[in-house]
């Protein structure tokens, strides 16, 4: 069986070579522990790192790297002109190799290759490994391993069309370690049974097509196709396919030639088939199929002092849980520019629906049991407004407010643990849905001083009110981040980071059908230090100290982080 699976994976990679890379534009606050963005990428994000024309897929499940995410998706820089020296993308190299090790026996390895096969055809290959072999003291085994492999092709031009594509394979292994062994009264054999080693395997492909023409009075096309198959060691399976297509036309119906108008339509189709995990009763697992289709026509116009987007989002769906078949929401946003385009005031109304997928949920919380029912998130009304400014060329500010009224908002709660012998992992999580109203106030600043010092700071306060749940489980009410980078010399660069989260609530597992109690999790304070030293243009050594004050905070109840860890290694370009 393993030989056949390896053969199918290899065949899928070879046959899918004309496909290209995925991207993730979600703005995050990077903490020490995240499941979606690997620590390899965090250490790698220095000015001397190459930027090949393809993008490595992020490790979707990573036990000890749980992501601190700003749900507000802050825009770090305004759409205005900002010419910071450190923002210039470095030139791509053909090969990049990074290797290092952490004090918890945590090897990391990253290799990227990017080259031209012909004048217009390029190839990219990426391999990534990150793991930890030491567990958390006083807890069940908590080692983990993440592996990625990707191969992709991209054509720079083909009859005014650019094509990019890739295929990838991901393997993520970890334990359900949320059991304090000092409080465990059962046998070691039972502990081994209820804290199993989970493995997620994902095979996927991504294809994009876009017009390269910049002339008006031409139809412009943009399309993408994504497919992935996820299967887990606890028998959960998911097939997901999504097709997105955009068609637009640009013309000068009024105004100056420098500011034409655009009309178009965006189309999105998603099909998801999810078969939940089964434990003692395999016949109880029934495949859940969801089909969703969205149509979004729009008109865009602009001038020297304004930008306006007028649109409508309507979708139809079949087999969506607890949701109507059709939805219509506004898609309106605009900006007003003043003070020679140094200040931007923006506002927008939006909304819409989208089904949850198991792959997305596991990327956010790797400790799900897999025995759950997927629903659809329905933003009935959303509002965004604020101001962005870079009055000073070295200082960029963003102040904003956000409102969301959402049906079927998803929260994580622990399963009923009254019967540890049921086969379900102990202290694993399920999901509940609720109607919520959320108001957020946010602030963001970026400062570049003397071309050597860069400071990024962000803060957000969120008031989220669920209708039925006692608290918005695992949604922080306050978040803050600070990142400082200093280029001491041409050879030495240093960095420091701080992350704060407060107001986190969790619900403990049920017992005997009685609802679990609300638990207020301790605030998160995470400090980190790093340095890169360039020995020569092709060779750099790096060091990274994470969770400096060894705070074993919990992002999910009964799942503490490992604490302080030191990494060191080399980066090579050749």
PDB file of C-alpha atoms in Angstrom, residues 30-298:
ATOM      1  CA  UNK A  30       3.942  36.022  13.560  1.00  0.00           C
ATOM      2  CA  UNK A  31       4.436  34.499  16.969  1.00  0.00           C
ATOM      3  CA  UNK A  32       6.679  31.732  18.129  1.00  0.00           C
ATOM      4  CA  UNK A  33       4.156  28.993  17.486  1.00  0.00           C
ATOM      5  CA  UNK A  34       1.966  28.831  14.399  1.00  0.00           C
ATOM      6  CA  UNK A  35       0.392  25.992  12.374  1.00  0.00           C
ATOM      7  CA  UNK A  36       0.235  27.707   8.975  1.00  0.00           C
ATOM      8  CA  UNK A  37       3.510  29.595   8.570  1.00  0.00           C
ATOM      9  CA  UNK A  38       6.560  27.482   9.252  1.00  0.00           C
ATOM     10  CA  UNK A  39       9.399  28.648  11.473  1.00  0.00           C
ATOM     11  CA  UNK A  40      11.641  28.051   8.465  1.00  0.00           C
ATOM     12  CA  UNK A  41       9.932  30.949   6.688  1.00  0.00           C
ATOM     13  CA  UNK A  42      10.090  33.117   9.806  1.00  0.00           C
ATOM     14  CA  UNK A  43      13.845  32.721  10.140  1.00  0.00           C
ATOM     15  CA  UNK A  44      14.296  33.053   6.394  1.00  0.00           C
ATOM     16  CA  UNK A  45      12.533  36.407   6.065  1.00  0.00           C
ATOM     17  CA  UNK A  46      15.644  38.575   5.792  1.00  0.00           C
ATOM     18  CA  UNK A  47      16.624  41.115   3.143  1.00  0.00           C
ATOM     19  CA  UNK A  48      19.278  38.823   1.661  1.00  0.00           C
ATOM     20  CA  UNK A  49      16.873  35.955   0.937  1.00  0.00           C
ATOM     21  CA  UNK A  50      16.171  35.244  -2.749  1.00  0.00           C
ATOM     22  CA  UNK A  51      12.700  35.735  -4.166  1.00  0.00           C
ATOM     23  CA  UNK A  52      12.192  33.136  -6.932  1.00  0.00           C
ATOM     24  CA  UNK A  53       9.289  33.438  -9.334  1.00  0.00           C
ATOM     25  CA  UNK A  54       7.359  30.641  -7.650  1.00  0.00           C
ATOM     26  CA  UNK A  55       6.151  30.365  -4.052  1.00  0.00           C
ATOM     27  CA  UNK A  56       6.726  27.461  -1.710  1.00  0.00           C
ATOM     28  CA  UNK A  57       3.542  26.111  -0.123  1.00  0.00           C
ATOM     29  CA  UNK A  58       3.386  26.803   3.593  1.00  0.00           C
ATOM     30  CA  UNK A  59       3.296  23.890   6.032  1.00  0.00           C
ATOM     31  CA  UNK A  60      -0.388  23.662   6.812  1.00  0.00           C
ATOM     32  CA  UNK A  61      -0.131  21.802  10.124  1.00  0.00           C
ATOM     33  CA  UNK A  62       2.656  22.501  12.587  1.00  0.00           C
ATOM     34  CA  UNK A  63       2.107  21.585  16.207  1.00  0.00           C
ATOM     35  CA  UNK A  64       4.509  23.881  17.988  1.00  0.00           C
ATOM     36  CA  UNK A  65       4.173  26.839  15.628  1.00  0.00           C
ATOM     37  CA  UNK A  66       0.581  27.871  16.286  1.00  0.00           C
ATOM     38  CA  UNK A  67      -0.088  31.113  14.473  1.00  0.00           C
ATOM     39  CA  UNK A  68      -1.023  34.335  16.241  1.00  0.00           C
ATOM     40  CA  UNK A  69      -3.250  35.835  13.586  1.00  0.00           C
ATOM     41  CA  UNK A  70      -4.741  39.296  13.356  1.00  0.00           C
ATOM     42  CA  UNK A  71      -8.279  38.434  12.233  1.00  0.00           C
ATOM     43  CA  UNK A  72      -8.395  42.025  11.020  1.00  0.00           C
ATOM     44  CA  UNK A  73      -5.962  41.380   8.172  1.00  0.00           C
ATOM     45  CA  UNK A  74      -4.219  44.704   8.570  1.00  0.00           C
ATOM     46  CA  UNK A  75      -2.700  46.290   5.503  1.00  0.00           C
ATOM     47  CA  UNK A  76       0.845  47.086   6.536  1.00  0.00           C
ATOM     48  CA  UNK A  77       1.458  49.756   3.923  1.00  0.00           C
ATOM     49  CA  UNK A  78      -1.001  52.119   2.323  1.00  0.00           C
ATOM     50  CA  UNK A  79      -1.658  52.123  -1.391  1.00  0.00           C
ATOM     51  CA  UNK A  80       0.277  55.372  -1.558  1.00  0.00           C
ATOM     52  CA  UNK A  81       3.885  55.839  -2.646  1.00  0.00           C
ATOM     53  CA  UNK A  82       6.448  54.413  -0.223  1.00  0.00           C
ATOM     54  CA  UNK A  83      10.050  54.111  -1.333  1.00  0.00           C
ATOM     55  CA  UNK A  84      11.780  52.467   1.601  1.00  0.00           C
ATOM     56  CA  UNK A  85      15.161  50.958   0.767  1.00  0.00           C
ATOM     57  CA  UNK A  86      14.421  47.715   2.600  1.00  0.00           C
ATOM     58  CA  UNK A  87      11.222  47.146   0.614  1.00  0.00           C
ATOM     59  CA  UNK A  88      13.047  46.486  -2.662  1.00  0.00           C
ATOM     60  CA  UNK A  89      12.811  42.800  -3.576  1.00  0.00           C
ATOM     61  CA  UNK A  90      16.206  41.105  -3.925  1.00  0.00           C
ATOM     62  CA  UNK A  91      17.136  39.485  -7.205  1.00  0.00           C
ATOM     63  CA  UNK A  92      16.399  35.789  -7.582  1.00  0.00           C
ATOM     64  CA  UNK A  93      19.187  33.225  -7.516  1.00  0.00           C
ATOM     65  CA  UNK A  94      19.178  29.763  -9.052  1.00  0.00           C
ATOM     66  CA  UNK A  95      19.632  27.902  -5.759  1.00  0.00           C
ATOM     67  CA  UNK A  96      18.997  28.718  -2.139  1.00  0.00           C
ATOM     68  CA  UNK A  97      19.818  26.368   0.736  1.00  0.00           C
ATOM     69  CA  UNK A  98      19.086  26.884   4.399  1.00  0.00           C
ATOM     70  CA  UNK A  99      19.940  24.408   7.150  1.00  0.00           C
ATOM     71  CA  UNK A 100      19.943  24.696  10.913  1.00  0.00           C
ATOM     72  CA  UNK A 101      19.036  23.062  14.194  1.00  0.00           C
ATOM     73  CA  UNK A 102      17.275  24.095  17.401  1.00  0.00           C
ATOM     74  CA  UNK A 103      18.050  23.260  20.997  1.00  0.00           C
ATOM     75  CA  UNK A 104      15.044  20.923  21.200  1.00  0.00           C
ATOM     76  CA  UNK A 105      16.623  18.679  18.548  1.00  0.00           C
ATOM     77  CA  UNK A 106      14.678  20.607  15.919  1.00  0.00           C
ATOM     78  CA  UNK A 107      16.330  20.262  12.500  1.00  0.00           C
ATOM     79  CA  UNK A 108      15.183  22.553   9.712  1.00  0.00           C
ATOM     80  CA  UNK A 109      16.032  22.349   6.035  1.00  0.00           C
ATOM     81  CA  UNK A 110      14.904  24.426   3.075  1.00  0.00           C
ATOM     82  CA  UNK A 111      16.017  24.184  -0.545  1.00  0.00           C
ATOM     83  CA  UNK A 112      14.715  26.223  -3.482  1.00  0.00           C
ATOM     84  CA  UNK A 113      15.765  26.047  -7.112  1.00  0.00           C
ATOM     85  CA  UNK A 114      14.665  28.468  -9.807  1.00  0.00           C
ATOM     86  CA  UNK A 115      15.925  28.478 -13.387  1.00  0.00           C
ATOM     87  CA  UNK A 116      14.970  29.012 -17.022  1.00  0.00           C
ATOM     88  CA  UNK A 117      14.356  26.047 -19.312  1.00  0.00           C
ATOM     89  CA  UNK A 118      13.804  28.321 -22.308  1.00  0.00           C
ATOM     90  CA  UNK A 119      13.597  32.066 -22.856  1.00  0.00           C
ATOM     91  CA  UNK A 120       9.972  32.153 -21.694  1.00  0.00           C
ATOM     92  CA  UNK A 121       9.687  28.998 -19.561  1.00  0.00           C
ATOM     93  CA  UNK A 122      10.975  28.670 -16.002  1.00  0.00           C
ATOM     94  CA  UNK A 123      10.981  25.840 -13.479  1.00  0.00           C
ATOM     95  CA  UNK A 124      10.934  25.917  -9.678  1.00  0.00           C
ATOM     96  CA  UNK A 125      11.582  23.123  -7.182  1.00  0.00           C
ATOM     97  CA  UNK A 126      11.242  23.357  -3.427  1.00  0.00           C
ATOM     98  CA  UNK A 127      11.887  20.986  -0.523  1.00  0.00           C
ATOM     99  CA  UNK A 128      11.209  21.800   3.122  1.00  0.00           C
ATOM    100  CA  UNK A 129      11.620  19.882   6.381  1.00  0.00           C
ATOM    101  CA  UNK A 130      11.079  20.963   9.971  1.00  0.00           C
ATOM    102  CA  UNK A 131      10.664  18.761  13.040  1.00  0.00           C
ATOM    103  CA  UNK A 132      11.203  18.512  16.784  1.00  0.00           C
ATOM    104  CA  UNK A 133      12.139  15.345  18.625  1.00  0.00           C
ATOM    105  CA  UNK A 134      11.856  16.479  22.251  1.00  0.00           C
ATOM    106  CA  UNK A 135       8.471  16.556  23.969  1.00  0.00           C
ATOM    107  CA  UNK A 136       7.065  19.106  26.385  1.00  0.00           C
ATOM    108  CA  UNK A 137       7.907  18.359  29.994  1.00  0.00           C
ATOM    109  CA  UNK A 138       5.079  16.704  31.992  1.00  0.00           C
ATOM    110  CA  UNK A 139       2.925  16.243  28.878  1.00  0.00           C
ATOM    111  CA  UNK A 140       2.175  13.362  26.567  1.00  0.00           C
ATOM    112  CA  UNK A 141       4.547  12.945  23.568  1.00  0.00           C
ATOM    113  CA  UNK A 142       4.564  16.169  21.561  1.00  0.00           C
ATOM    114  CA  UNK A 143       7.181  15.732  18.832  1.00  0.00           C
ATOM    115  CA  UNK A 144       6.182  16.683  15.301  1.00  0.00           C
ATOM    116  CA  UNK A 145       7.412  16.690  11.693  1.00  0.00           C
ATOM    117  CA  UNK A 146       6.515  18.794   8.641  1.00  0.00           C
ATOM    118  CA  UNK A 147       7.603  18.005   5.082  1.00  0.00           C
ATOM    119  CA  UNK A 148       6.866  19.823   1.805  1.00  0.00           C
ATOM    120  CA  UNK A 149       7.756  19.087  -1.783  1.00  0.00           C
ATOM    121  CA  UNK A 150       6.784  21.234  -4.769  1.00  0.00           C
ATOM    122  CA  UNK A 151       7.583  21.442  -8.453  1.00  0.00           C
ATOM    123  CA  UNK A 152       6.254  24.177 -10.716  1.00  0.00           C
ATOM    124  CA  UNK A 153       6.511  25.741 -14.164  1.00  0.00           C
ATOM    125  CA  UNK A 154       5.856  29.302 -15.258  1.00  0.00           C
ATOM    126  CA  UNK A 155       5.731  30.880 -18.701  1.00  0.00           C
ATOM    127  CA  UNK A 156       6.476  34.593 -18.874  1.00  0.00           C
ATOM    128  CA  UNK A 157       4.518  35.147 -22.086  1.00  0.00           C
ATOM    129  CA  UNK A 158       2.374  33.035 -24.364  1.00  0.00           C
ATOM    130  CA  UNK A 159       0.211  34.941 -26.865  1.00  0.00           C
ATOM    131  CA  UNK A 160      -0.365  37.755 -24.309  1.00  0.00           C
ATOM    132  CA  UNK A 161      -1.178  35.137 -21.643  1.00  0.00           C
ATOM    133  CA  UNK A 162       0.948  34.165 -18.653  1.00  0.00           C
ATOM    134  CA  UNK A 163       0.591  30.613 -17.330  1.00  0.00           C
ATOM    135  CA  UNK A 164       1.881  29.310 -14.015  1.00  0.00           C
ATOM    136  CA  UNK A 165       1.356  25.928 -12.403  1.00  0.00           C
ATOM    137  CA  UNK A 166       2.585  23.568  -9.720  1.00  0.00           C
ATOM    138  CA  UNK A 167       1.961  20.322  -7.933  1.00  0.00           C
ATOM    139  CA  UNK A 168       2.850  19.729  -4.295  1.00  0.00           C
ATOM    140  CA  UNK A 169       2.838  17.122  -1.554  1.00  0.00           C
ATOM    141  CA  UNK A 170       2.702  17.861   2.182  1.00  0.00           C
ATOM    142  CA  UNK A 171       3.166  15.529   5.105  1.00  0.00           C
ATOM    143  CA  UNK A 172       2.514  16.748   8.662  1.00  0.00           C
ATOM    144  CA  UNK A 173       2.807  14.490  11.713  1.00  0.00           C
ATOM    145  CA  UNK A 174       2.149  15.326  15.367  1.00  0.00           C
ATOM    146  CA  UNK A 175       0.642  13.964  18.589  1.00  0.00           C
ATOM    147  CA  UNK A 176      -2.512  14.935  20.442  1.00  0.00           C
ATOM    148  CA  UNK A 177      -0.388  15.834  23.447  1.00  0.00           C
ATOM    149  CA  UNK A 178      -2.934  17.786  25.551  1.00  0.00           C
ATOM    150  CA  UNK A 179      -2.685  15.509  28.605  1.00  0.00           C
ATOM    151  CA  UNK A 180      -0.685  16.401  31.727  1.00  0.00           C
ATOM    152  CA  UNK A 181       0.909  13.121  32.756  1.00  0.00           C
ATOM    153  CA  UNK A 182       1.042  14.231  36.417  1.00  0.00           C
ATOM    154  CA  UNK A 183      -2.770  14.388  36.415  1.00  0.00           C
ATOM    155  CA  UNK A 184      -3.335  11.169  34.441  1.00  0.00           C
ATOM    156  CA  UNK A 185      -4.805   8.322  36.525  1.00  0.00           C
ATOM    157  CA  UNK A 186      -5.053   5.724  33.761  1.00  0.00           C
ATOM    158  CA  UNK A 187      -2.482   3.251  32.509  1.00  0.00           C
ATOM    159  CA  UNK A 188       0.366   4.111  30.132  1.00  0.00           C
ATOM    160  CA  UNK A 189      -1.221   1.865  27.499  1.00  0.00           C
ATOM    161  CA  UNK A 190      -4.475   3.856  27.672  1.00  0.00           C
ATOM    162  CA  UNK A 191      -2.546   7.143  27.530  1.00  0.00           C
ATOM    163  CA  UNK A 192      -0.834   5.925  24.380  1.00  0.00           C
ATOM    164  CA  UNK A 193      -4.231   5.068  22.907  1.00  0.00           C
ATOM    165  CA  UNK A 194      -5.966   8.382  23.601  1.00  0.00           C
ATOM    166  CA  UNK A 195      -3.021  10.582  22.525  1.00  0.00           C
ATOM    167  CA  UNK A 196      -2.338   9.052  19.090  1.00  0.00           C
ATOM    168  CA  UNK A 197       0.089  10.301  16.477  1.00  0.00           C
ATOM    169  CA  UNK A 198      -1.834  12.086  13.761  1.00  0.00           C
ATOM    170  CA  UNK A 199      -0.625  12.439  10.184  1.00  0.00           C
ATOM    171  CA  UNK A 200      -2.061  14.667   7.459  1.00  0.00           C
ATOM    172  CA  UNK A 201      -1.063  14.049   3.842  1.00  0.00           C
ATOM    173  CA  UNK A 202      -2.069  16.509   1.141  1.00  0.00           C
ATOM    174  CA  UNK A 203      -1.624  16.205  -2.627  1.00  0.00           C
ATOM    175  CA  UNK A 204      -2.560  19.314  -4.570  1.00  0.00           C
ATOM    176  CA  UNK A 205      -2.173  21.374  -7.685  1.00  0.00           C
ATOM    177  CA  UNK A 206      -2.606  25.040  -8.579  1.00  0.00           C
ATOM    178  CA  UNK A 207      -2.909  26.647 -12.026  1.00  0.00           C
ATOM    179  CA  UNK A 208      -3.148  30.344 -12.895  1.00  0.00           C
ATOM    180  CA  UNK A 209      -3.705  32.162 -16.162  1.00  0.00           C
ATOM    181  CA  UNK A 210      -3.711  35.937 -16.668  1.00  0.00           C
ATOM    182  CA  UNK A 211      -3.669  38.428 -19.532  1.00  0.00           C
ATOM    183  CA  UNK A 212      -0.453  40.411 -19.945  1.00  0.00           C
ATOM    184  CA  UNK A 213      -1.921  43.156 -22.128  1.00  0.00           C
ATOM    185  CA  UNK A 214      -2.153  46.638 -20.601  1.00  0.00           C
ATOM    186  CA  UNK A 215      -4.034  48.257 -23.464  1.00  0.00           C
ATOM    187  CA  UNK A 216      -7.574  49.550 -23.106  1.00  0.00           C
ATOM    188  CA  UNK A 217     -10.535  48.358 -25.177  1.00  0.00           C
ATOM    189  CA  UNK A 218      -9.463  44.739 -24.795  1.00  0.00           C
ATOM    190  CA  UNK A 219     -11.021  41.903 -22.840  1.00  0.00           C
ATOM    191  CA  UNK A 220      -8.770  40.895 -19.948  1.00  0.00           C
ATOM    192  CA  UNK A 221      -8.863  37.393 -18.483  1.00  0.00           C
ATOM    193  CA  UNK A 222      -7.661  36.022 -15.172  1.00  0.00           C
ATOM    194  CA  UNK A 223      -8.307  32.480 -13.995  1.00  0.00           C
ATOM    195  CA  UNK A 224      -7.082  29.997 -11.418  1.00  0.00           C
ATOM    196  CA  UNK A 225      -7.803  26.368 -10.582  1.00  0.00           C
ATOM    197  CA  UNK A 226      -7.033  24.621  -7.292  1.00  0.00           C
ATOM    198  CA  UNK A 227      -7.463  20.996  -6.350  1.00  0.00           C
ATOM    199  CA  UNK A 228      -6.268  19.072  -3.307  1.00  0.00           C
ATOM    200  CA  UNK A 229      -6.872  15.721  -1.685  1.00  0.00           C
ATOM    201  CA  UNK A 230      -6.240  15.437   2.062  1.00  0.00           C
ATOM    202  CA  UNK A 231      -6.225  12.154   3.968  1.00  0.00           C
ATOM    203  CA  UNK A 232      -5.370  11.680   7.635  1.00  0.00           C
ATOM    204  CA  UNK A 233      -4.193   8.804   9.798  1.00  0.00           C
ATOM    205  CA  UNK A 234      -7.538   8.970  11.636  1.00  0.00           C
ATOM    206  CA  UNK A 235      -9.452   8.262   8.417  1.00  0.00           C
ATOM    207  CA  UNK A 236     -10.636  11.769   7.503  1.00  0.00           C
ATOM    208  CA  UNK A 237     -10.679  12.475   3.760  1.00  0.00           C
ATOM    209  CA  UNK A 238     -11.380  15.605   1.748  1.00  0.00           C
ATOM    210  CA  UNK A 239     -11.501  16.380  -1.969  1.00  0.00           C
ATOM    211  CA  UNK A 240     -11.752  20.102  -2.774  1.00  0.00           C
ATOM    212  CA  UNK A 241     -11.752  21.807  -6.175  1.00  0.00           C
ATOM    213  CA  UNK A 242     -12.124  25.526  -6.825  1.00  0.00           C
ATOM    214  CA  UNK A 243     -12.286  27.422 -10.116  1.00  0.00           C
ATOM    215  CA  UNK A 244     -12.020  31.220 -10.185  1.00  0.00           C
ATOM    216  CA  UNK A 245     -12.407  33.348 -13.316  1.00  0.00           C
ATOM    217  CA  UNK A 246     -12.359  37.095 -13.875  1.00  0.00           C
ATOM    218  CA  UNK A 247     -13.336  38.921 -17.058  1.00  0.00           C
ATOM    219  CA  UNK A 248     -12.970  42.695 -17.411  1.00  0.00           C
ATOM    220  CA  UNK A 249     -13.002  45.423 -20.053  1.00  0.00           C
ATOM    221  CA  UNK A 250     -11.278  48.813 -19.786  1.00  0.00           C
ATOM    222  CA  UNK A 251     -12.335  51.920 -21.721  1.00  0.00           C
ATOM    223  CA  UNK A 252     -12.488  55.719 -21.467  1.00  0.00           C
ATOM    224  CA  UNK A 253     -16.212  56.334 -21.465  1.00  0.00           C
ATOM    225  CA  UNK A 254     -15.651  59.644 -19.652  1.00  0.00           C
ATOM    226  CA  UNK A 255     -12.844  61.607 -18.016  1.00  0.00           C
ATOM    227  CA  UNK A 256      -9.167  61.695 -18.960  1.00  0.00           C
ATOM    228  CA  UNK A 257      -7.154  58.986 -20.677  1.00  0.00           C
ATOM    229  CA  UNK A 258      -5.072  58.500 -17.550  1.00  0.00           C
ATOM    230  CA  UNK A 259      -8.139  57.337 -15.614  1.00  0.00           C
ATOM    231  CA  UNK A 260     -10.178  54.835 -17.667  1.00  0.00           C
ATOM    232  CA  UNK A 261     -13.138  52.909 -16.306  1.00  0.00           C
ATOM    233  CA  UNK A 262     -13.376  49.158 -15.896  1.00  0.00           C
ATOM    234  CA  UNK A 263     -16.387  46.824 -15.991  1.00  0.00           C
ATOM    235  CA  UNK A 264     -16.147  43.152 -15.246  1.00  0.00           C
ATOM    236  CA  UNK A 265     -17.365  40.090 -13.461  1.00  0.00           C
ATOM    237  CA  UNK A 266     -15.691  37.636 -11.077  1.00  0.00           C
ATOM    238  CA  UNK A 267     -16.862  34.029 -10.926  1.00  0.00           C
ATOM    239  CA  UNK A 268     -16.023  31.529  -8.177  1.00  0.00           C
ATOM    240  CA  UNK A 269     -17.022  27.842  -8.062  1.00  0.00           C
ATOM    241  CA  UNK A 270     -16.175  25.513  -5.162  1.00  0.00           C
ATOM    242  CA  UNK A 271     -16.896  21.826  -4.660  1.00  0.00           C
ATOM    243  CA  UNK A 272     -15.944  20.085  -1.428  1.00  0.00           C
ATOM    244  CA  UNK A 273     -16.460  16.451  -0.426  1.00  0.00           C
ATOM    245  CA  UNK A 274     -15.483  15.671   3.187  1.00  0.00           C
ATOM    246  CA  UNK A 275     -15.650  12.298   4.916  1.00  0.00           C
ATOM    247  CA  UNK A 276     -15.212  12.723   8.696  1.00  0.00           C
ATOM    248  CA  UNK A 277     -12.992  10.579  10.892  1.00  0.00           C
ATOM    249  CA  UNK A 278     -14.505   7.435  12.344  1.00  0.00           C
ATOM    250  CA  UNK A 279     -13.334   5.754  15.512  1.00  0.00           C
ATOM    251  CA  UNK A 280     -15.265   2.732  16.729  1.00  0.00           C
ATOM    252  CA  UNK A 281     -18.052   2.928  14.116  1.00  0.00           C
ATOM    253  CA  UNK A 282     -16.792   3.302  10.523  1.00  0.00           C
ATOM    254  CA  UNK A 283     -20.333   3.070   9.114  1.00  0.00           C
ATOM    255  CA  UNK A 284     -21.293   6.268  10.950  1.00  0.00           C
ATOM    256  CA  UNK A 285     -19.037   8.414   8.759  1.00  0.00           C
ATOM    257  CA  UNK A 286     -21.073   9.839   5.873  1.00  0.00           C
ATOM    258  CA  UNK A 287     -19.499  11.973   3.146  1.00  0.00           C
ATOM    259  CA  UNK A 288     -20.583  15.616   3.290  1.00  0.00           C
ATOM    260  CA  UNK A 289     -20.729  17.318  -0.119  1.00  0.00           C
ATOM    261  CA  UNK A 290     -20.967  21.080  -0.606  1.00  0.00           C
ATOM    262  CA  UNK A 291     -21.325  22.991  -3.883  1.00  0.00           C
ATOM    263  CA  UNK A 292     -21.067  26.776  -4.038  1.00  0.00           C
ATOM    264  CA  UNK A 293     -21.154  29.259  -6.929  1.00  0.00           C
ATOM    265  CA  UNK A 294     -20.624  33.029  -6.739  1.00  0.00           C
ATOM    266  CA  UNK A 295     -21.125  35.749  -9.358  1.00  0.00           C
ATOM    267  CA  UNK A 296     -19.787  39.269  -8.689  1.00  0.00           C
ATOM    268  CA  UNK A 297     -20.263  41.976 -11.376  1.00  0.00           C
ATOM    269  CA  UNK A 298     -18.555  45.330 -10.783  1.00  0.00           C
TER     270      UNK A 298
END
